[in-house]
Each structure stands twice: as C-alpha cells, then as structure tokens.
Short mmCIF file of C-alpha atoms in Angstrom, two decimals:
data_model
loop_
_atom_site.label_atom_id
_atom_site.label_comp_id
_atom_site.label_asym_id
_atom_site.label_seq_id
_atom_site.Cartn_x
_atom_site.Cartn_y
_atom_site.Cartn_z
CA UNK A 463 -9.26 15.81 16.79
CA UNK A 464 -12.32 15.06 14.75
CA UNK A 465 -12.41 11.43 12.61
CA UNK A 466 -11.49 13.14 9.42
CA UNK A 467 -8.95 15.37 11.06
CA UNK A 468 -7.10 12.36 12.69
CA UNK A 469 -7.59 10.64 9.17
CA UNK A 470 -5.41 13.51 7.68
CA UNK A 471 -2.75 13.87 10.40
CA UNK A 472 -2.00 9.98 9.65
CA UNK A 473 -2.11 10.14 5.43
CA UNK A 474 -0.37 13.23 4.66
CA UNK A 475 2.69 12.96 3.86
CA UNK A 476 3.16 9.25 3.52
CA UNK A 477 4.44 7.30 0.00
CA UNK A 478 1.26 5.18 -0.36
CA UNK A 479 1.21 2.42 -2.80
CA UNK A 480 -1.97 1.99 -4.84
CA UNK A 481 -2.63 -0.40 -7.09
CA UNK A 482 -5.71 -0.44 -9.02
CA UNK A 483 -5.52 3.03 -9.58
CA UNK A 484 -7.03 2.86 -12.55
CA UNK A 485 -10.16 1.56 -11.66
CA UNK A 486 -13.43 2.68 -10.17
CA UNK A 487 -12.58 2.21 -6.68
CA UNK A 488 -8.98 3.13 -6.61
CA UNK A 489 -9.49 5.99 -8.46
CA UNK A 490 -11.61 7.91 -5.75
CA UNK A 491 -9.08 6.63 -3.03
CA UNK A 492 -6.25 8.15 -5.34
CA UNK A 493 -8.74 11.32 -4.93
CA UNK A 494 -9.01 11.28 -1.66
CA UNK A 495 -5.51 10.19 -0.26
CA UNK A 496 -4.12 13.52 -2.62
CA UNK A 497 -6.48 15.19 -0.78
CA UNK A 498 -5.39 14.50 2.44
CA UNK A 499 -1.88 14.86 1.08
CA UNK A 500 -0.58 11.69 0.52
CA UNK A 501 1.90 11.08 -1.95
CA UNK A 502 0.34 8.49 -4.33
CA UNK A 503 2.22 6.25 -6.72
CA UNK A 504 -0.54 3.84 -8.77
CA UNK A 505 -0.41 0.82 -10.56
CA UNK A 506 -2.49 -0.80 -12.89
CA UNK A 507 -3.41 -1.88 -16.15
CA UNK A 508 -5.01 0.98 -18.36
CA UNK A 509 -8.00 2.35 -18.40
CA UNK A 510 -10.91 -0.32 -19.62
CA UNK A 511 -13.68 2.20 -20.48
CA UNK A 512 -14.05 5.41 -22.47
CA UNK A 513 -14.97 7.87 -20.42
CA UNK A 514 -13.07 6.85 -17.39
CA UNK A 515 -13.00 7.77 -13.80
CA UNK A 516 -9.50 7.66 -13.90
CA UNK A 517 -9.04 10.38 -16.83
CA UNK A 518 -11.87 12.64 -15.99
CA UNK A 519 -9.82 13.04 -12.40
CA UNK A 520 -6.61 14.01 -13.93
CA UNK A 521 -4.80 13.65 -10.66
CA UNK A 522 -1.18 14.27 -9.97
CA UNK A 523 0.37 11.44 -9.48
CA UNK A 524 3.79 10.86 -7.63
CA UNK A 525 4.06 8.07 -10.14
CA UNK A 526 2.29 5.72 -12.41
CA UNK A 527 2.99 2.30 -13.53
CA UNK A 528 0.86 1.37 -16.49
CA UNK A 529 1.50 -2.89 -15.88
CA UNK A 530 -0.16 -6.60 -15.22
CA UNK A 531 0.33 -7.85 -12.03
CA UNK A 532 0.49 -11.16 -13.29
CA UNK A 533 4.03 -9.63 -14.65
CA UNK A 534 6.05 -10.85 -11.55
CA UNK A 535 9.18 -8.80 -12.82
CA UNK A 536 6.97 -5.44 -13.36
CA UNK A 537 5.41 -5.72 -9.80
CA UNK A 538 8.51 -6.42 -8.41
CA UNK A 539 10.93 -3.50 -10.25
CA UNK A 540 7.88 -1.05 -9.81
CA UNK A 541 8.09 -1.72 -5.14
CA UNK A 542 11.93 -1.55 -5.48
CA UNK A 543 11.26 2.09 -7.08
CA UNK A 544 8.43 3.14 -5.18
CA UNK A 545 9.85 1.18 -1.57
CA UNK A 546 6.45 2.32 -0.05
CA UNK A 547 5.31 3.20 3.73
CA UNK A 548 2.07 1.81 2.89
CA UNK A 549 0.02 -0.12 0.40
CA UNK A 550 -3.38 -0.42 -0.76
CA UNK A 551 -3.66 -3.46 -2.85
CA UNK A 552 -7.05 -3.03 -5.29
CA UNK A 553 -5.74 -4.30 -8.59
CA UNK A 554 -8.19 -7.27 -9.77
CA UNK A 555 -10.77 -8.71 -11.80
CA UNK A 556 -13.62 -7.49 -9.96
CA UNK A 557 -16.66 -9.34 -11.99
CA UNK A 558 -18.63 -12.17 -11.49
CA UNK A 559 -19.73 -12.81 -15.45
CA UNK A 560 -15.98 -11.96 -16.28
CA UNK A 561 -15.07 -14.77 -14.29
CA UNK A 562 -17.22 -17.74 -15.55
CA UNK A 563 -15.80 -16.15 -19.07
CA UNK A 564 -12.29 -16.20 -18.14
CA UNK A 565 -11.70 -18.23 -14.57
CA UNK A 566 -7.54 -18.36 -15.42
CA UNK A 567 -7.13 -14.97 -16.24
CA UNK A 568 -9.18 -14.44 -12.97
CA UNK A 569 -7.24 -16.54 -10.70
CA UNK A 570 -4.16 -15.70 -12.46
CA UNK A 571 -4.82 -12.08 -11.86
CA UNK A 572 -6.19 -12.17 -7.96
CA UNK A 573 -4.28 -14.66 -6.62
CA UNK A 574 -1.32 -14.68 -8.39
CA UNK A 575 -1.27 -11.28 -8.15
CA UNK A 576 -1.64 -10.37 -4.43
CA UNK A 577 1.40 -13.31 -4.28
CA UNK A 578 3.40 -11.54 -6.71
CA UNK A 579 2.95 -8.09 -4.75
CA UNK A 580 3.11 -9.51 -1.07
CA UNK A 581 6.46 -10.94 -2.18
CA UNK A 582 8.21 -7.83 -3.98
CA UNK A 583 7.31 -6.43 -0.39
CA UNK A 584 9.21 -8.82 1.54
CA UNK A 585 12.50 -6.88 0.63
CA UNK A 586 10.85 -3.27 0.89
CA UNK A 587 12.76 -1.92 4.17
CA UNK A 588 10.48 0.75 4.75
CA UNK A 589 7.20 -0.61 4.72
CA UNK A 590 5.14 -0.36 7.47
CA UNK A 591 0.98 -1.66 6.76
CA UNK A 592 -0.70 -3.56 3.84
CA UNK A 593 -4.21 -3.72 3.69
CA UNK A 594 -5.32 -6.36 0.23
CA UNK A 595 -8.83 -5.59 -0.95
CA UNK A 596 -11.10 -8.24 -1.35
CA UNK A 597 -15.13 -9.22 -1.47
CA UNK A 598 -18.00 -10.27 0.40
CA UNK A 599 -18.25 -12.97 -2.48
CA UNK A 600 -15.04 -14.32 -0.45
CA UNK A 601 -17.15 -15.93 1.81
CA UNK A 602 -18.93 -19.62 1.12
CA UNK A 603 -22.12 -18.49 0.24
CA UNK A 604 -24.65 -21.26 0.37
CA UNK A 605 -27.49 -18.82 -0.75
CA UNK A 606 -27.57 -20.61 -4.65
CA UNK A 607 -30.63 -23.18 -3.36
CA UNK A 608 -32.27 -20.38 -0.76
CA UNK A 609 -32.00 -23.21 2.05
CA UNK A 610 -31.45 -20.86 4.50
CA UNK A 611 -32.73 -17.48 3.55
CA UNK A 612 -30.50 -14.36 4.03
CA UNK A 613 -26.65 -14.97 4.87
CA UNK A 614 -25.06 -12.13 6.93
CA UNK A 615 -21.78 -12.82 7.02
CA UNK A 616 -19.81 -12.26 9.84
CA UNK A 617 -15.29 -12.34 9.31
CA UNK A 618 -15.11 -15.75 11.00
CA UNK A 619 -17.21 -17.03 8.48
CA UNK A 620 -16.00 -19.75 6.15
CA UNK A 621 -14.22 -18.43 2.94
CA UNK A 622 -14.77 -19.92 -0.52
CA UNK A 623 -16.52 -19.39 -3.10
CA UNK A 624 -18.72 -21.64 -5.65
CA UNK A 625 -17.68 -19.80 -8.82
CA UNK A 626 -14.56 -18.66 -10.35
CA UNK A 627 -14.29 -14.72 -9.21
CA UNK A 628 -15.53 -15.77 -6.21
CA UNK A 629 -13.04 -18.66 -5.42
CA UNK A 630 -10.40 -16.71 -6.31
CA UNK A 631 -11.20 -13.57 -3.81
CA UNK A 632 -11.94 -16.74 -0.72
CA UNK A 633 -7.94 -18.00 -2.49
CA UNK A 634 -6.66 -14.25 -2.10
CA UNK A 635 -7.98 -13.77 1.41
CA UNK A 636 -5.18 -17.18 2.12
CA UNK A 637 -2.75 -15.27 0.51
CA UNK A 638 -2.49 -12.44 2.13
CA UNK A 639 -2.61 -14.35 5.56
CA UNK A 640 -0.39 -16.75 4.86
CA UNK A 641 2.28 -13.97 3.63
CA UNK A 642 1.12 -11.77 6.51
CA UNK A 643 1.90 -14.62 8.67
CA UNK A 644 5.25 -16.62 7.29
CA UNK A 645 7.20 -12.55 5.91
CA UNK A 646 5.65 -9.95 8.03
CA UNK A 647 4.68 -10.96 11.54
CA UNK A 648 7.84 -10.77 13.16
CA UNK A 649 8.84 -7.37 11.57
CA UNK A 650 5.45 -6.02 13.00
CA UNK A 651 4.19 -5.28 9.74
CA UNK A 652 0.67 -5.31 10.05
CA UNK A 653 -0.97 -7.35 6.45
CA UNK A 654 -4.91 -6.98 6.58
CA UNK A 655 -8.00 -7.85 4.47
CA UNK A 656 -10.94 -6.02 3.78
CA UNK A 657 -14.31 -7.60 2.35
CA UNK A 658 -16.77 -5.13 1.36
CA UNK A 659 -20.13 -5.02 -0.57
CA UNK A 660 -21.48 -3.93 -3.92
CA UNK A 661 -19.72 -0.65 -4.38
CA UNK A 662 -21.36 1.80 -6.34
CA UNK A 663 -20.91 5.68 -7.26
CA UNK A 664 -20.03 8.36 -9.69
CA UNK A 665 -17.98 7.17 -12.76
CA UNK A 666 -18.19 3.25 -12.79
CA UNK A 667 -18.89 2.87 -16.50
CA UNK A 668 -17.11 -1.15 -16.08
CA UNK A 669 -19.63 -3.84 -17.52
CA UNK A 670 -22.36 -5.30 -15.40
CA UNK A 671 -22.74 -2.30 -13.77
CA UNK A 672 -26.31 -1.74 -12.37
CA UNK A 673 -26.44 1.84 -12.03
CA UNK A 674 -24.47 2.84 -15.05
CA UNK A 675 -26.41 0.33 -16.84
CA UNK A 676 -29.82 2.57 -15.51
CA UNK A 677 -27.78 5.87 -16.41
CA UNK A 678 -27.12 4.93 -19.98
CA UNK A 679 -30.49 3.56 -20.56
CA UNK A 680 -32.54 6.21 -19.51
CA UNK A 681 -29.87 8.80 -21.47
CA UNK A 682 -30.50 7.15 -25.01
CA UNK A 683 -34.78 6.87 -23.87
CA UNK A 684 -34.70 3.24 -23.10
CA UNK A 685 -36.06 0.80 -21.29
CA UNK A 686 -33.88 -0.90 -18.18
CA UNK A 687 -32.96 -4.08 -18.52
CA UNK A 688 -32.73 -6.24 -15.48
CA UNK A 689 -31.12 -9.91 -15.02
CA UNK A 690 -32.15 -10.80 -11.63
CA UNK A 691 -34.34 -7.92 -10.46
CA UNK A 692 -35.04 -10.09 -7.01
CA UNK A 693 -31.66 -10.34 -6.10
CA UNK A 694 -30.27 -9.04 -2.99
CA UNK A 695 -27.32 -7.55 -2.70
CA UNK A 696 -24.78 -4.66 0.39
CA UNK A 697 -25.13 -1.31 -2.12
CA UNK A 698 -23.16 1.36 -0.55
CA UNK A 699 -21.50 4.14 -2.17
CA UNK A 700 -17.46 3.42 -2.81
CA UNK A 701 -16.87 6.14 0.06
CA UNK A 702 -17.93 4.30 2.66
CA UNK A 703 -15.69 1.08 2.08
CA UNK A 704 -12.60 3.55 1.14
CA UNK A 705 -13.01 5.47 4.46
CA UNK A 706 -13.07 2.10 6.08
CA UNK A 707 -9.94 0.82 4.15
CA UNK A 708 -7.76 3.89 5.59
CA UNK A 709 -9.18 3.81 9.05
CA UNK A 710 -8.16 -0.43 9.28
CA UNK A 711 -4.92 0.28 7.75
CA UNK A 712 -4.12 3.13 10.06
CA UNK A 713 -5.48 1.60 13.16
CA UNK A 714 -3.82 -1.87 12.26
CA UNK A 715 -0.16 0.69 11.41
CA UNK A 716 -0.86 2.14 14.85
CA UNK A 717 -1.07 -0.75 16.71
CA UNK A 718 -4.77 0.08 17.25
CA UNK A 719 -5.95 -3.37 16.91
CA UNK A 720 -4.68 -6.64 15.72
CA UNK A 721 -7.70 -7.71 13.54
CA UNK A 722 -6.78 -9.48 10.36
CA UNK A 723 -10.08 -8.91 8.79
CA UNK A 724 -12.96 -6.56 8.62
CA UNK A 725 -16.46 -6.04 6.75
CA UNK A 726 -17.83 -2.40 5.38
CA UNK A 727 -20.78 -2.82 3.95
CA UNK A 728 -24.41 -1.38 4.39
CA UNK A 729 -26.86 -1.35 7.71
CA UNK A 730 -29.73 -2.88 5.14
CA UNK A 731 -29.29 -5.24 1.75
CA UNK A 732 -31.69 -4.35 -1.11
CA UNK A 733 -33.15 -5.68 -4.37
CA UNK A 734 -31.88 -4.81 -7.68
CA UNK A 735 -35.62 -3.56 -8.58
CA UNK A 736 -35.65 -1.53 -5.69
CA UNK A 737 -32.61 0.21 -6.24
CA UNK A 738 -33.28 1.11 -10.06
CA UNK A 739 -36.84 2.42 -8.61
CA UNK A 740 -34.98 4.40 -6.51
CA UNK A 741 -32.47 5.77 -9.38
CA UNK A 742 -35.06 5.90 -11.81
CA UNK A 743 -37.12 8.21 -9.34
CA UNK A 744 -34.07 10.71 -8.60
CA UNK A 745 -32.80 10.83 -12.13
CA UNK A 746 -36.43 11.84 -12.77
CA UNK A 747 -36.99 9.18 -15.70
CA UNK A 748 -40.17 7.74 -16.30
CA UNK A 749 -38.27 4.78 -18.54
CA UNK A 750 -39.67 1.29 -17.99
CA UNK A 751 -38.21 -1.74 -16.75
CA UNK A 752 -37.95 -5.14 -18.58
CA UNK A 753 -35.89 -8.55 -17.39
CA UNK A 754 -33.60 -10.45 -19.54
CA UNK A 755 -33.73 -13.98 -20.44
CA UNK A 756 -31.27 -15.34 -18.45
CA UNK A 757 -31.87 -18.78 -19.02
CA UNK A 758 -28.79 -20.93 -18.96
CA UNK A 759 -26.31 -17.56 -17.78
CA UNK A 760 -23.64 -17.66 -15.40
CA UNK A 761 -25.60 -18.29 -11.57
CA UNK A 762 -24.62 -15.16 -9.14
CA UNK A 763 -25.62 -15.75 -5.22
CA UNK A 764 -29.10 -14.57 -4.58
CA UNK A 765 -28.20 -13.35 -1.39
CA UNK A 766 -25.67 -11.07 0.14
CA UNK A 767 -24.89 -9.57 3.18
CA UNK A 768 -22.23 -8.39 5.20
CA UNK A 769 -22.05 -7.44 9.82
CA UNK A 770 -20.18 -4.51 9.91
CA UNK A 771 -20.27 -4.32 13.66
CA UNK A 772 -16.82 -5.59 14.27
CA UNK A 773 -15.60 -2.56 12.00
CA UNK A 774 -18.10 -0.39 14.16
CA UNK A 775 -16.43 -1.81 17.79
CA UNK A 776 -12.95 -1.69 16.23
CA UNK A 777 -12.66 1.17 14.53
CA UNK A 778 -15.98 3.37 15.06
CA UNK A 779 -16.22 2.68 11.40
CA UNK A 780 -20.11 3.18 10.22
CA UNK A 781 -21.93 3.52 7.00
CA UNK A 782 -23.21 7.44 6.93
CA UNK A 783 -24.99 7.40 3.90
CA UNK A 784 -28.78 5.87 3.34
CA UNK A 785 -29.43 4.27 0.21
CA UNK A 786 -31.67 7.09 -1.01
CA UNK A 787 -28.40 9.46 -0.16
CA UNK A 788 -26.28 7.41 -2.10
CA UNK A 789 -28.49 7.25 -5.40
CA UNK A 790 -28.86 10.95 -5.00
CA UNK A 791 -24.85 11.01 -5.26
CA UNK A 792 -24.67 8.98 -8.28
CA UNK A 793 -27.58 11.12 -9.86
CA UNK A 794 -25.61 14.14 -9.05
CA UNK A 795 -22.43 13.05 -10.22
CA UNK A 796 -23.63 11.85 -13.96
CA UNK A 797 -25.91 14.74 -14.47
CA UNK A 798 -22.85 17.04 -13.66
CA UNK A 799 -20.76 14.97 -16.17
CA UNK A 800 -23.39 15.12 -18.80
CA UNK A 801 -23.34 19.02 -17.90
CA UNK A 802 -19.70 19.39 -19.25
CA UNK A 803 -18.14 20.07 -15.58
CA UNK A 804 -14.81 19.45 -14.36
CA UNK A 805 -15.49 16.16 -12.53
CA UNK A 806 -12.26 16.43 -10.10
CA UNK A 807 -14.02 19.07 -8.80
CA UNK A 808 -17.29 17.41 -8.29
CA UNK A 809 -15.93 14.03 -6.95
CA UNK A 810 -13.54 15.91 -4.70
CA UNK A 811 -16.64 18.13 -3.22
CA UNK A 812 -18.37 14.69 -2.50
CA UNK A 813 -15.67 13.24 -0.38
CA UNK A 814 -15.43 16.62 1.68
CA UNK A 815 -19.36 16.22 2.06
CA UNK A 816 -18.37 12.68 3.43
CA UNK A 817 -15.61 13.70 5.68
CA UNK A 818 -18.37 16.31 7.18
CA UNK A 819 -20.61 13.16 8.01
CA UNK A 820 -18.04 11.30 9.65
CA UNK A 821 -17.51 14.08 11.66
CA UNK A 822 -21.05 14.60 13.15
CA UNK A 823 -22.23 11.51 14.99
#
C-alpha cells in the first residue's frame, strides 16, 4: 500500500485520545485523524482566541471534554469514560514569553499534566500506544552566548532547558519515560516522545505568533514588527510534525521499532527576517518591517535546530514541503478565510494535498 494508504488502514476505526484539541496543532490532527476515520474524543481547555482553528473546523467529535489537566480528578474521570486504544497527548503551554510570565502555571500544566494523564492510563485496560508531544526547546540549548554557533540536535542529546517553558518540556520528556518505563513496559505498551520544531500553518491566531503576527499587520496596512529578526529557528508547516506523530505512534503500536524518541523538523533552519520576506512576498504586501525594543525582554535561544534522520531511517518519515511551499499554504489558507469560505473544507483539501506528497517519493 502507499504511505498514506497504510496510514489509514492503521487509524480508522480506532478510539484515539486527543488532548489539546483545542489548539492549533491538535486541531488539524483532530482534522486529519476524522479523516482517516478515527474516532476522536478531545480534551482541552477552551478555545484562547477569537477566531479559532478549533471553531472554524466544526468537527464531529466522538466526545469533548472542555477541562485543565492540572485537574487530576477531570483527567482521570474523562480516560475511565473514553478507556482509549490510543493517545495523543498535546495539551500544554506551548510559549516561551508565557512562560517567563507564568513559570508555575507552566510547569504545573506540562509536567504535572503529562503525570496526571500517564497515570489515569495506568488502569485503562485497553490501551495500546501513547505518544506525549513535546519541543525541540527540550533539549539544553547552549546557543544563549553563540559559543558554538548552530546546535543541531540530535535525540541523545542532553535535555533541559535554561528557561521556564523550556525546563518544563526537558521535565516532561522524564515523565513520560519514567511512566513509560516503571507502568507500561511490561504490558508492551509502547509510551513515546516527539520533539518537533516551530510549527506553523493556517489558523494559529495564539500570541507570539510570527506569521499571524505578519497576517494581521499587513491586513490593517501596517508595518511588521520584529523582536529578533536574526534569530534562527526549524519552521515547518504543522503537517509535517502531525504526519510524523501518527507514523511513530503506529510504528512504535506495531512493534515497528522500539525508539523512545524522535525529531520532525525541517531539512534547513531560517531567520525570522527571512521568513516574513518570504510571507510578505506571497501575500503580495509591500508593508515594511521595523524591530522592537527588546531591551531587558524575556531571552529566547538564538539558535535552533533539529536531525530528523533517525525519523527518516526509522520510519521513512521526511519533511515534503519547502519553506516557500509552506508560506504559500499559510497565504492560501488566510486569504481563503478572509474570503468568507468554509475553512473545514480548505484545511481538509490541504492535508489530502499532503497525503499526495507522501505518496510520491
């Protein structure tokens, strides 16, 4: 069978447990798992922005939990209802600036969290793979003084993490290992992490968002307003890490491969100028671009990368989409939004464009 064909044989059909399926990223897995015909139950907080990815989708559900997984008793009542086959853990705080703002709520949230969840599934009988979400910002990234130039990192690269969001994706990685290995092991229950770039694509409207931040500039006639136009960062559009995340889970469900961690991220790292040239140029804006004063701010990495190859050797997981293909996307998906269309549609036409790519090598 073709890549997307096996990809569908595996999903369809199974009770998949999403959390974070409110969010950006989890909301174009929910879209894609329904696709394949997987029955989805999500949980999450609600919706933080107005529009929302989540909203605009409308998708059908199997069920929703509207909750905190810092609740211990929600997380717990909600796997005893659900009891499902397999789980794709995305709920967190997913920004940097957030963190140095509120490092509890952070930790509390990501760690915390992925504990509380791990350990409702310790008495779910018919579970069968976990894969927890994390970050290439898990990783101890030395990059702050440029002593060493560009970090790729590879998985058996040390995990920490120099500020709070960051410590507390290196803290989740621990977690989920140490759960994986004390509960799960010995039922065969596979527990993996995933680390995966700067994920961008149609409908993230969450703050500190580069290329909404470009979209909503250039839609009220302003200028763009960069922090750190120099630094470097994995862009790839949020299907590329998704299709990873379902390949690793199945593979790992399979007994494919015993990996406990992989990377999706990019071939090539870019600038934050570079990429709002490149948006600026597709959206066909002539808008200039001006850097704030970030003068005593919170201090991001310069520098990130991620080597995919192990996902490439594992799972014949690669990126398919070019940068310039991926702003495209994003251009593409706004201007239809702005245009009044039903963005289900549109985001759903996207991932079958994807699943065409993965099946032409």
């Amino acid at each position: 069978m073709r890549p997307s064909e096996t990809l569908r044989s595996f999903w369809s059909g199974k009770r998949v447990l999403l959390t974070g399926h409110t969010g950006f990223k989890g909301s174009w897995a929910a879209c894609w798992l329904m696709q394949m015909g997987a029955e989805v139950h999500g949980f999450a907080l609600a919706p933080e922005t107005d529009p929302s990815l989540h909203d605009l989708l409308d998708l059908d559900y199997a069920s929703q939990t509207i909750a905190d997984l810092r609740d211990r008793s929600d997380v717990t009542a909600m796997v005893k209802k659900v009891q499902p086959e397999l789980v794709l853990h995305m709920a967190a705080q997913p920004l940097v600036r957030r963190g140095y703002r509120e490092p509890v709520e952070t930790m509390a949230t990501n760690i915390m969290g992925t504990a509380h969840l791990l350990d409702a599934l310790r008495d779910c009988s018919g579970l069968k793979g976990v894969l927890v979400v994390t970050s290439d910002k898990a990783y101890d990234n030395d990059s702050y003084d440029q002593a060493h130039g560009e970090i790729v990192f590879t998985e058996g690269d040390a995990l920490g993490g120099r500020d709070p969001y960051s410590a507390s994706k290196g803290c989740q990685e621990i977690v989920a290992r140490s759960f994986g290995q004390s509960y799960f092991r010995a039922a065969n229950i596979p527990v993996v992490t995933a680390r995966a770039g700067n994920v961008v694509g149609g409908g993230d409207w969450s703050e500190d968002r580069l290329m909404t931040d470009i979209i909503r500039a250039v839609s009220n006639g302003q200028s763009v307003e960069l922090r750190s136009p120099n630094t470097t960062r994995p862009w790839q559009h949020v299907i590329e890490p998704v299709s990873g995340y379902l390949m690793f889970l199945q593979a790992a469900v399979e007994g494919k491969t015993n990996v406990p961690a992989l990377n999706f991220g990019p071939h090539d790292s870019h600038t934050v100028g570079h990429v709002t040239d490149l948006m600026l140029h597709a959206w066909g804006s002539n808008a200039g671009i001006t850097q704030q004063d970030n003068t005593g701010g919170s201090k991001e990495a310069l520098t990130l990368a991620l080597d995919s190859s192990l996902a490439t050797k594992t799972l014949a997981w690669e990126p398919r989409l070019n940068l310039s293909t991926c702003v495209e996307w994003i251009v593409a998906w706004h201007k239809a939004h702005l245009d009044g269309r039903k963005m289900r549609d549109v985001t759903e036409a996207q991932i079958a464009s994807f699943e065409m790519m993965m099946d032409t090598k």
